[in-house]
PDB file of C-alpha atoms in Angstrom:
ATOM      1  CA  GLU A   1     104.380  89.432 107.042  1.00 70.00           C
ATOM      2  CA  LEU A   2     103.553  91.255 104.056  1.00 78.00           C
ATOM      3  CA  ILE A   3     107.291  91.418 102.871  1.00 87.00           C
ATOM      4  CA  GLU A   4     108.511  88.477 100.924  1.00 86.00           C
ATOM      5  CA  VAL A   5     111.896  89.183  99.719  1.00 90.00           C
ATOM      6  CA  PRO A   6     113.160  91.642 102.442  1.00 88.00           C
ATOM      7  CA  ARG A   7     116.579  92.470 100.802  1.00 88.00           C
ATOM      8  CA  ARG A   8     114.560  93.670  97.772  1.00 87.00           C
ATOM      9  CA  SER A   9     111.871  95.557  99.848  1.00 89.00           C
ATOM     10  CA  ILE A  10     111.676  99.255 100.501  1.00 90.00           C
ATOM     11  CA  VAL A  11     109.286 100.759 102.965  1.00 92.00           C
ATOM     12  CA  VAL A  12     108.542 104.108 102.560  1.00 90.00           C
ATOM     13  CA  LEU A  13     106.871 106.403 105.279  1.00 91.00           C
ATOM     14  CA  VAL A  14     105.821 109.779 104.680  1.00 90.00           C
ATOM     15  CA  THR A  15     105.167 111.636 107.934  1.00 92.00           C
ATOM     16  CA  ASP A  16     105.559 114.402 110.347  1.00 95.00           C
ATOM     17  CA  PHE A  17     106.788 111.565 112.876  1.00 95.00           C
ATOM     18  CA  TYR A  18     104.193 113.211 115.705  1.00 93.00           C
ATOM     19  CA  GLU A  19     102.577 109.648 115.609  1.00 81.00           C
ATOM     20  CA  GLY A  20      99.140 109.450 117.483  1.00 86.00           C
ATOM     21  CA  GLY A  21      99.471 105.707 118.322  1.00 88.00           C
ATOM     22  CA  ASP A  22     101.823 103.796 120.387  1.00 93.00           C
ATOM     23  CA  ARG A  23     105.454 105.205 119.658  1.00 94.00           C
ATOM     24  CA  GLU A  24     107.330 102.283 120.924  1.00 95.00           C
ATOM     25  CA  LEU A  25     105.364 100.045 118.696  1.00 95.00           C
ATOM     26  CA  LEU A  26     106.314 101.862 115.818  1.00 95.00           C
ATOM     27  CA  VAL A  27     110.002 101.871 116.901  1.00 97.00           C
ATOM     28  CA  ARG A  28     109.552  98.008 117.463  1.00 97.00           C
ATOM     29  CA  ARG A  29     108.023  97.650 113.707  1.00 95.00           C
ATOM     30  CA  VAL A  30     110.612  99.542 112.091  1.00 96.00           C
ATOM     31  CA  GLN A  31     113.319  97.719 113.766  1.00 97.00           C
ATOM     32  CA  SER A  32     111.843  94.530 112.733  1.00 95.00           C
ATOM     33  CA  ILE A  33     111.825  95.630 108.975  1.00 95.00           C
ATOM     34  CA  CYS A  34     115.215  96.860 109.145  1.00 96.00           C
ATOM     35  CA  SER A  35     116.462  93.974 110.884  1.00 96.00           C
ATOM     36  CA  GLN A  36     115.359  91.575 108.212  1.00 94.00           C
ATOM     37  CA  GLY A  37     116.976  93.452 105.531  1.00 94.00           C
ATOM     38  CA  SER A  38     114.699  95.680 104.116  1.00 94.00           C
ATOM     39  CA  TYR A  39     115.319  99.609 103.595  1.00 92.00           C
ATOM     40  CA  PHE A  40     112.862 101.642 105.942  1.00 95.00           C
ATOM     41  CA  LEU A  41     112.721 105.277 104.503  1.00 93.00           C
ATOM     42  CA  GLY A  42     111.205 108.040 106.260  1.00 94.00           C
ATOM     43  CA  LEU A  43     110.298 111.278 104.504  1.00 93.00           C
ATOM     44  CA  ALA A  44     109.737 113.845 106.954  1.00 94.00           C
ATOM     45  CA  ALA A  45     107.246 116.638 106.697  1.00 93.00           C
ATOM     46  CA  LEU A  46     107.944 120.286 105.260  1.00 93.00           C
ATOM     47  CA  ASP A  47     106.094 123.217 106.186  1.00 92.00           C
ATOM     48  CA  SER A  48     104.577 125.558 103.629  1.00 91.00           C
ATOM     49  CA  LYS A  49     107.963 127.358 102.949  1.00 91.00           C
ATOM     50  CA  ALA A  50     109.710 123.930 102.497  1.00 88.00           C
ATOM     51  CA  ASN A  51     111.447 124.036 105.695  1.00 92.00           C
ATOM     52  CA  PRO A  52     111.872 120.659 107.930  1.00 94.00           C
ATOM     53  CA  CYS A  53     108.788 120.373 110.393  1.00 95.00           C
ATOM     54  CA  TYR A  54     108.819 117.060 112.039  1.00 96.00           C
ATOM     55  CA  ASP A  55     109.204 115.443 115.554  1.00 96.00           C
ATOM     56  CA  ARG A  56     113.058 115.049 115.407  1.00 96.00           C
ATOM     57  CA  ASP A  57     113.233 112.679 118.546  1.00 96.00           C
ATOM     58  CA  MET A  58     110.891 110.007 116.967  1.00 97.00           C
ATOM     59  CA  ALA A  59     112.860 110.405 113.824  1.00 97.00           C
ATOM     60  CA  ARG A  60     116.178 109.947 115.876  1.00 97.00           C
ATOM     61  CA  ARG A  61     114.667 106.888 117.479  1.00 97.00           C
ATOM     62  CA  LEU A  62     113.937 105.406 113.936  1.00 98.00           C
ATOM     63  CA  VAL A  63     117.597 106.086 112.534  1.00 98.00           C
ATOM     64  CA  ASP A  64     118.865 104.425 115.825  1.00 98.00           C
ATOM     65  CA  VAL A  65     117.211 101.049 114.844  1.00 98.00           C
ATOM     66  CA  GLY A  66     118.328 101.187 111.298  1.00 97.00           C
ATOM     67  CA  ALA A  67     115.891 103.632 109.175  1.00 97.00           C
ATOM     68  CA  HIS A  68     116.975 106.238 107.066  1.00 94.00           C
ATOM     69  CA  VAL A  69     115.340 109.633 107.530  1.00 95.00           C
ATOM     70  CA  GLY A  70     115.041 112.719 105.299  1.00 94.00           C
ATOM     71  CA  ALA A  71     113.412 115.970 104.749  1.00 93.00           C
ATOM     72  CA  MET A  72     113.454 117.295 101.179  1.00 90.00           C
ATOM     73  CA  THR A  73     111.591 118.474  98.700  1.00 85.00           C
ATOM     74  CA  PRO A  74     109.757 116.251  96.157  1.00 79.00           C
ATOM     75  CA  GLY A  75     112.076 117.009  93.563  1.00 81.00           C
ATOM     76  CA  GLU A  76     115.407 115.967  95.733  1.00 88.00           C
ATOM     77  CA  LEU A  77     113.220 112.567  96.762  1.00 84.00           C
ATOM     78  CA  ALA A  78     114.424 110.378  93.697  1.00 85.00           C
ATOM     79  CA  ASN A  79     118.150 111.050  94.222  1.00 87.00           C
ATOM     80  CA  TRP A  80     117.774 110.408  98.030  1.00 87.00           C
ATOM     81  CA  ILE A  81     116.090 107.202  97.331  1.00 83.00           C
ATOM     82  CA  ALA A  82     118.660 105.999  94.786  1.00 85.00           C
ATOM     83  CA  GLU A  83     121.457 107.109  97.287  1.00 85.00           C
ATOM     84  CA  LYS A  84     120.059 104.884  99.886  1.00 80.00           C
ATOM     85  CA  VAL A  85     119.608 101.829  98.172  1.00 77.00           C
ATOM     86  CA  ARG A  86     122.972 101.739  96.332  1.00 75.00           C
ATOM     87  CA  ARG A  87     124.467 100.932  99.480  1.00 62.00           C
TER      88      ARG A  87
END
């Protein structure tokens, strides 16, 4: 409802993907966002040594419905976002 121009919108979720709420609802909402043409980028959590530390099953489910998920340092983030939105 908040996205007025889907093809020009990017939704970014910074998370470990260990959601405390309804997992199915999250998947449906992400699928809805992606199906309307918006980009959904999930930035996965890193541990204190910059190693990926997140729920890979949930991340895979979101990728399967159209999201882009990556685990990277803040320095790599800008290039990753640019790569995803150029497509």
